[in-house]
Short mmCIF file of C-alpha atoms in Angstrom, two decimals:
data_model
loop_
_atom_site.label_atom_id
_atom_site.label_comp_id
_atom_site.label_asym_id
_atom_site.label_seq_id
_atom_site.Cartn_x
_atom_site.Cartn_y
_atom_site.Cartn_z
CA UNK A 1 190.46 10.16 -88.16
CA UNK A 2 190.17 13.33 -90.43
CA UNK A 3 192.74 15.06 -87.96
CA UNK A 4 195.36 12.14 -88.60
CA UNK A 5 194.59 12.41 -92.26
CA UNK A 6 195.53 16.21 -92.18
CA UNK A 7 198.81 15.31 -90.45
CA UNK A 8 199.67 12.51 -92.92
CA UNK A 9 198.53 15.10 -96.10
CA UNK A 10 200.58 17.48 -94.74
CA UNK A 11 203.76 15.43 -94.09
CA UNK A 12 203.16 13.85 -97.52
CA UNK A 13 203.14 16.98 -99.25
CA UNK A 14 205.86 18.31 -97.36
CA UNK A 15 208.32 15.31 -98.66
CA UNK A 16 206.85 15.98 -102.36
CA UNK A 17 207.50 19.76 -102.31
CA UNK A 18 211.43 18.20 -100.92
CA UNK A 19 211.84 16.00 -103.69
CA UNK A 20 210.70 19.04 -106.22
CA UNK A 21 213.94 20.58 -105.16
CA UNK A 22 216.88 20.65 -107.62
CA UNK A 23 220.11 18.38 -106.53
CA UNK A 24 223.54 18.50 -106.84
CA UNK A 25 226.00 16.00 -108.35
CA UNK A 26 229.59 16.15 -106.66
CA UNK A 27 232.01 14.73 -108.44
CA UNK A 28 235.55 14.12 -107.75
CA UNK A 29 237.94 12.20 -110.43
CA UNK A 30 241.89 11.46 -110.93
CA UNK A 31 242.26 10.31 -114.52
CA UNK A 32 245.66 9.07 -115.85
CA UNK A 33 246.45 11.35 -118.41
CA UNK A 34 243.27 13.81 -119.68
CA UNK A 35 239.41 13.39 -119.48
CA UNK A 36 236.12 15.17 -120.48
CA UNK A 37 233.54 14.50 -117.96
CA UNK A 38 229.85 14.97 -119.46
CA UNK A 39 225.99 14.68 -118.37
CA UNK A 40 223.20 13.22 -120.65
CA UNK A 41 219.48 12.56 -120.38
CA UNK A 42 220.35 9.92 -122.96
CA UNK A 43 223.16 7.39 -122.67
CA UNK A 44 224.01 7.30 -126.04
CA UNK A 45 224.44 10.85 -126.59
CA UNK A 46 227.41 12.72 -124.97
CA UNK A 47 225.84 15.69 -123.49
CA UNK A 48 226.54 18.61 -121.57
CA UNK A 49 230.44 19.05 -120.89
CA UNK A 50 231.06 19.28 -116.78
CA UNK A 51 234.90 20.06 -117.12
CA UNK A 52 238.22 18.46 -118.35
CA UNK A 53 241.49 17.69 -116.92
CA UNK A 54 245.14 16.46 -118.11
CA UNK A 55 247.23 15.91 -115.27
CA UNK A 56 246.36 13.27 -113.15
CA UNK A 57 247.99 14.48 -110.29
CA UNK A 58 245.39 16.82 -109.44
CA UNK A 59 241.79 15.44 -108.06
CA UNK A 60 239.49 17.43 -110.18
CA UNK A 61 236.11 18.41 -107.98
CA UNK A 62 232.73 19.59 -109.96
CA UNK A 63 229.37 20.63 -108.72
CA UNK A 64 226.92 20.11 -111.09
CA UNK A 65 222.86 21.07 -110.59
CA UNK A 66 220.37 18.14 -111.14
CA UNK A 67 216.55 18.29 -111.50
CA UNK A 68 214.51 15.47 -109.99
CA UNK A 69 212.28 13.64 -112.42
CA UNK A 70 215.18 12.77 -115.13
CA UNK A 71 217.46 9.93 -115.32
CA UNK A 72 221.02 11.15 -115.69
CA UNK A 73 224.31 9.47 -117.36
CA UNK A 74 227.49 10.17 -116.05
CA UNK A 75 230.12 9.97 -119.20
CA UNK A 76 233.22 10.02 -118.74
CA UNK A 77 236.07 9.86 -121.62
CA UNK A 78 239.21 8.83 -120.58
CA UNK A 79 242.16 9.50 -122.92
CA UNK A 80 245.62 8.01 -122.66
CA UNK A 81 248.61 9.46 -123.63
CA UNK A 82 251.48 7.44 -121.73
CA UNK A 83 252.46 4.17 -120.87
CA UNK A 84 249.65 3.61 -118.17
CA UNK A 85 245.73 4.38 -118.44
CA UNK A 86 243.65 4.50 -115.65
CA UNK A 87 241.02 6.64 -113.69
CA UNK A 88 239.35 6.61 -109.92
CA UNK A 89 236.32 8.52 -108.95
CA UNK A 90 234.17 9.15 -106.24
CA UNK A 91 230.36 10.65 -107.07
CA UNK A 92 227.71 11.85 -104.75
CA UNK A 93 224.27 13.30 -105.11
CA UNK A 94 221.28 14.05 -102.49
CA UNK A 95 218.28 12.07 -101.24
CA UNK A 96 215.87 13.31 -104.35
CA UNK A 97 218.48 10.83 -106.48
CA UNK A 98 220.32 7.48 -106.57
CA UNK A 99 222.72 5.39 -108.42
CA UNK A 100 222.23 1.84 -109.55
CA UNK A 101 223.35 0.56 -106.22
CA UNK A 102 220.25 2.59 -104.18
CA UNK A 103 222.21 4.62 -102.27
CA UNK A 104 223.59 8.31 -102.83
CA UNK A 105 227.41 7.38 -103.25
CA UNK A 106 228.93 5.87 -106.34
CA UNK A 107 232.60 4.88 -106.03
CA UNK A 108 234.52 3.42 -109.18
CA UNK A 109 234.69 -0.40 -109.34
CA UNK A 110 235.22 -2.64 -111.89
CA UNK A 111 232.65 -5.51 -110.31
CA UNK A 112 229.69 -3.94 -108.98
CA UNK A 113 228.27 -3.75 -112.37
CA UNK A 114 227.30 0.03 -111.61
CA UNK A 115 229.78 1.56 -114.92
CA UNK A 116 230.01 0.25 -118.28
CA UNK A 117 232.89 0.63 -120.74
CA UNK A 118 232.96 1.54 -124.93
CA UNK A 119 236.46 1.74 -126.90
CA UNK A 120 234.30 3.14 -129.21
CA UNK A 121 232.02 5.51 -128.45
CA UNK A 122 228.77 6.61 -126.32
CA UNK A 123 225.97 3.55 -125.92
CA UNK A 124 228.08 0.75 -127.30
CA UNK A 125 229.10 -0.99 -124.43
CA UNK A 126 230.62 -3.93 -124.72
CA UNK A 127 234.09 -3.72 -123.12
CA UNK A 128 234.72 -5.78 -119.60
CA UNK A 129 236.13 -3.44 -116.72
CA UNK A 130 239.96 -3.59 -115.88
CA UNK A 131 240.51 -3.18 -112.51
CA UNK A 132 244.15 -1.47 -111.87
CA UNK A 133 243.64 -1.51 -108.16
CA UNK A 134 242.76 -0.13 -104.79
CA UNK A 135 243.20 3.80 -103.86
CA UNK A 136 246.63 4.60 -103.05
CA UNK A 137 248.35 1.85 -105.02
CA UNK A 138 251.41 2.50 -107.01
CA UNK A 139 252.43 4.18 -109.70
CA UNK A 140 249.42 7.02 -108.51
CA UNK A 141 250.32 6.68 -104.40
CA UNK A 142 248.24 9.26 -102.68
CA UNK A 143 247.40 11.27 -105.24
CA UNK A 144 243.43 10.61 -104.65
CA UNK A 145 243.76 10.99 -100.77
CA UNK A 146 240.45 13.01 -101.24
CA UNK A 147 238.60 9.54 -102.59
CA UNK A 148 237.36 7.26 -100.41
CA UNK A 149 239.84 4.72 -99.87
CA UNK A 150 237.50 2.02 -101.07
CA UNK A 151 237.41 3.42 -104.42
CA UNK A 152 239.58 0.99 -106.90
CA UNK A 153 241.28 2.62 -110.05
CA UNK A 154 239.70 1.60 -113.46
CA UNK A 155 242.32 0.31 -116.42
CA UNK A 156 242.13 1.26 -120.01
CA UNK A 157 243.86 0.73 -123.00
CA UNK A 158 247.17 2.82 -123.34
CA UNK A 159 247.17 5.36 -125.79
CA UNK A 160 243.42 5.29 -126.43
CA UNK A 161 240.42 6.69 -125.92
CA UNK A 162 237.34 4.73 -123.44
CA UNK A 163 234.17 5.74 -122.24
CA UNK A 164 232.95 5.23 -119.11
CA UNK A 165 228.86 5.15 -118.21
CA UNK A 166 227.02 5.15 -114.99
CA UNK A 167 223.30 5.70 -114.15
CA UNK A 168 221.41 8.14 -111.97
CA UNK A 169 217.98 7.98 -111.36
CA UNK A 170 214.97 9.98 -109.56
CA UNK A 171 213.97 8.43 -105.98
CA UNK A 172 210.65 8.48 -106.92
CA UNK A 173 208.26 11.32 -106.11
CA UNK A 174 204.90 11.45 -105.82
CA UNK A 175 203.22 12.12 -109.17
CA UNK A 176 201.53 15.37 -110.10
CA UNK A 177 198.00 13.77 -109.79
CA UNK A 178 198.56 12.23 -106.04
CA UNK A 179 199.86 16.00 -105.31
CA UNK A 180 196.65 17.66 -106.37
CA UNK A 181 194.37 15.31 -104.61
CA UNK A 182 196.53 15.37 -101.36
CA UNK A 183 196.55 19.38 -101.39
CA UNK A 184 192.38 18.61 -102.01
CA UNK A 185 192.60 16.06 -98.83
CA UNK A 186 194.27 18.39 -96.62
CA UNK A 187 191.47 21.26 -97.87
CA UNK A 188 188.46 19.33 -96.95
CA UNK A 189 190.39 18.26 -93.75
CA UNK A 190 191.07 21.59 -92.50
CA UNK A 191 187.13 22.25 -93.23
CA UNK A 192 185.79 19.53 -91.42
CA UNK A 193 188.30 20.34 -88.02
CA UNK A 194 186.43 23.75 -88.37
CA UNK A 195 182.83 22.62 -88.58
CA UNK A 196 183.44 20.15 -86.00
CA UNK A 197 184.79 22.86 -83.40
CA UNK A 198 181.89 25.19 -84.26
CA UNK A 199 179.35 22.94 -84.14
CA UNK A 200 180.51 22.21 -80.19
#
């Protein structure tokens, strides 16, 4: 029984130090016509700046470094400067974090209920989701061929400015407190598989 207990400590602790780990965000956008793409630890604050872009043509990629333990925002402000407004984006982080949808991938959409939309600003929003349809659809084509095709394109208001919000959270990790009495578990354990060997 103490032997199993060892194994299980050990696994358990193994998973926690895993989860300890920093993460990476990898994001991958096409936004019709320019964009700032920001991370926040509070969704109604715009926070730290990941990159820009103003030509949709090009699928912008970013690598950004999480740390397990904080809920994330993704923000995204989408500006318009044509006669068409629209974005598509594909997200993905590791096993230590999630999206709304409990799984590592995030994919625009404008029916999953996963993003929310403000026409006026960071945690305001009140706007309902325009979708401008599936990857690949005219007037963008195949200009997101690096997207999964099941990705839609989000709508916006032509010649403004919108801002996009989606959630990631922590998978949830042991807390500090379980840690210290599992490393404690696996000590007395270990001591006990000793005496028990001498003692024959």
């Amino acid at each position: 029984m103490r032997l199993a207990s060892i194994v299980l400590a050990s696994t358990t602790l193994a998973a926690f130090a895993a989860s300890s780990a920093s993460a990476d965000l990898v994001s991958r956008m096409n936004i019709d016509n320019g964009f700032n793409f920001y991370f926040s630890t509070d969704d109604n604050v715009q926070g730290t700046l990941i990159g820009s872009g103003s030509n949709w043509t090009i699928t912008n990629s970013f690598t950004t470094a999480l740390v397990p333990g904080n809920t994330y925002y993704l923000h995204v402000q989408a500006v318009d400067v044509g006669v068409i407004a629209a974005w598509i984006g594909q997200f993905n982080v590791d096993s230590n974090f999630q999206f709304g949808n409990g799984t590592q991938q995030l994919l625009t959409n404008a029916t999953d209920g996963l993003w929310r939309q403000s026409n006026t600003g960071w945690g305001s929003y009140t706007q309902t989701l325009t979708d401008a349809g599936a990857n690949g659809v005219a007037p963008w084509g195949t200009a997101a061929s690096t997207i999964s095709s099941q990705a839609r394109w989000l709508g916006y208001g032509v010649n403004t400015t919108s801002y996009f919000s989606a959630t990631i959270t922590t998978v949830v990790p042991l807390p500090p407190a379980a840690y210290a009495g599992l490393s404690a578990l696996a000590g007395v354990g270990c001591i006990s598989v000793v005496r028990r060997r001498r003692n024959r």
